[in-house]
Short mmCIF file of C-alpha atoms in Angstrom, two decimals:
data_model
loop_
_atom_site.label_atom_id
_atom_site.label_comp_id
_atom_site.label_asym_id
_atom_site.label_seq_id
_atom_site.Cartn_x
_atom_site.Cartn_y
_atom_site.Cartn_z
CA UNK C 27 115.66 121.76 86.06
CA UNK C 28 116.48 118.92 88.83
CA UNK C 29 115.37 118.91 92.12
CA UNK C 30 118.13 122.75 93.23
CA UNK C 31 116.08 124.43 90.19
CA UNK C 32 112.63 123.35 92.31
CA UNK C 33 113.48 123.66 96.06
CA UNK C 34 116.07 126.87 95.66
CA UNK C 35 118.70 125.49 98.13
CA UNK C 36 122.20 123.76 97.02
CA UNK C 37 122.95 122.59 100.36
CA UNK C 38 119.41 120.87 100.41
CA UNK C 39 120.84 119.06 97.70
CA UNK C 40 124.16 118.21 98.93
CA UNK C 41 122.50 116.99 102.05
CA UNK C 42 119.82 114.76 99.62
CA UNK C 43 122.73 113.34 97.63
CA UNK C 44 123.86 112.75 101.37
CA UNK C 45 121.33 110.92 102.81
CA UNK C 46 121.03 108.34 99.39
CA UNK C 47 124.88 107.52 100.13
CA UNK C 48 124.48 107.12 103.46
CA UNK C 49 121.36 104.61 102.81
CA UNK C 50 123.14 102.56 100.36
CA UNK C 51 126.22 102.41 102.78
CA UNK C 52 123.79 101.43 105.52
CA UNK C 53 121.77 99.10 103.70
CA UNK C 54 125.34 97.46 102.35
CA UNK C 55 127.08 97.08 105.84
CA UNK C 56 123.15 95.87 107.62
CA UNK C 57 123.82 92.82 104.75
CA UNK C 58 127.01 92.02 104.87
CA UNK C 59 126.86 92.38 108.44
CA UNK C 60 123.48 89.88 108.88
CA UNK C 61 126.32 87.61 107.17
CA UNK C 62 129.37 87.72 109.52
CA UNK C 63 129.97 84.96 112.33
CA UNK C 64 129.79 86.80 114.92
CA UNK C 65 125.84 87.99 113.99
CA UNK C 66 124.54 87.44 117.72
CA UNK C 67 127.02 89.99 118.51
CA UNK C 68 126.27 92.82 115.71
CA UNK C 69 122.39 93.17 116.63
CA UNK C 70 122.83 96.63 118.44
CA UNK C 71 124.80 97.27 115.74
CA UNK C 72 122.03 95.85 112.90
CA UNK C 73 119.37 97.77 114.97
CA UNK C 74 121.03 101.08 114.27
CA UNK C 75 121.59 100.54 110.44
CA UNK C 76 117.98 99.91 110.36
CA UNK C 77 116.62 103.53 112.03
CA UNK C 78 119.54 105.24 110.57
CA UNK C 79 118.22 103.65 106.74
CA UNK C 80 114.99 104.63 107.70
CA UNK C 81 115.45 108.41 109.05
CA UNK C 82 117.82 108.86 105.49
CA UNK C 83 114.28 107.97 103.44
CA UNK C 84 112.03 110.40 105.23
CA UNK C 85 114.54 113.05 105.19
CA UNK C 86 114.97 112.92 101.51
CA UNK C 87 111.13 112.87 101.20
CA UNK C 88 110.90 115.80 103.73
CA UNK C 89 113.45 117.41 101.03
CA UNK C 90 112.35 116.77 98.30
CA UNK C 91 109.07 118.01 98.53
CA UNK C 92 110.39 121.69 100.63
CA UNK C 93 108.50 119.87 103.77
CA UNK C 94 108.27 123.19 106.17
CA UNK C 95 109.71 119.84 108.96
CA UNK C 96 113.22 119.16 106.43
CA UNK C 97 115.07 120.56 109.37
CA UNK C 98 113.55 119.09 111.86
CA UNK C 99 113.99 115.74 110.12
CA UNK C 100 117.42 116.07 109.47
CA UNK C 101 118.43 117.04 112.61
CA UNK C 102 117.72 113.60 114.08
CA UNK C 103 118.76 112.08 110.98
CA UNK C 104 122.02 113.67 112.27
CA UNK C 105 121.79 112.42 115.67
CA UNK C 106 121.09 108.44 114.18
CA UNK C 107 123.88 109.00 111.55
CA UNK C 108 126.15 109.58 113.81
CA UNK C 109 125.06 106.54 116.32
CA UNK C 110 125.26 103.93 113.52
CA UNK C 111 128.95 105.62 112.86
CA UNK C 112 130.16 104.94 116.58
CA UNK C 113 128.07 101.60 116.48
CA UNK C 114 129.95 100.38 112.31
CA UNK C 115 133.44 101.76 113.84
CA UNK C 116 133.30 98.96 117.03
CA UNK C 117 133.47 96.55 114.05
CA UNK C 118 136.58 95.82 112.36
CA UNK C 119 135.30 95.13 108.97
CA UNK C 120 135.97 97.73 106.11
CA UNK C 121 131.99 97.77 105.05
CA UNK C 122 131.89 98.57 108.80
CA UNK C 123 134.52 101.49 108.39
CA UNK C 124 133.40 102.42 105.43
CA UNK C 125 129.97 102.65 106.55
CA UNK C 126 131.23 105.42 109.78
CA UNK C 127 132.74 108.20 107.85
CA UNK C 128 129.94 107.98 105.57
CA UNK C 129 127.48 108.38 108.29
CA UNK C 130 130.15 111.02 109.76
CA UNK C 131 130.12 112.57 106.90
CA UNK C 132 125.33 112.66 106.02
CA UNK C 133 125.30 113.44 109.56
CA UNK C 134 127.69 116.81 109.02
CA UNK C 135 125.61 117.75 105.98
CA UNK C 136 121.97 117.72 108.32
CA UNK C 137 123.31 119.60 110.39
CA UNK C 138 124.35 122.26 108.26
CA UNK C 139 120.32 122.09 106.95
CA UNK C 140 118.99 121.57 110.34
CA UNK C 141 121.09 124.93 110.64
#
């Protein structure tokens, strides 16, 4: 049956999928940022990556169980994803650019979920 059948919301499944992609991209970016020579200059980026990872996990959980509070969590997720994208865009590495792009896509889907 799958989640779409359970929750009955195709848009919710798309948002869950984008949150999963964002979570993965942020984990990868975080790991690679910690290995960069200028890691000390990336403290803000590393912190927002951690926030983005955590809010994506929370969003996935709330949507998966069909929580009445999922829209509120998605609204916050969109804001954090946008902040993360802005921070990652300040760096030139490919993993940062890719992460920023994925964060923006996730933010767009979360905005749709939040209404």
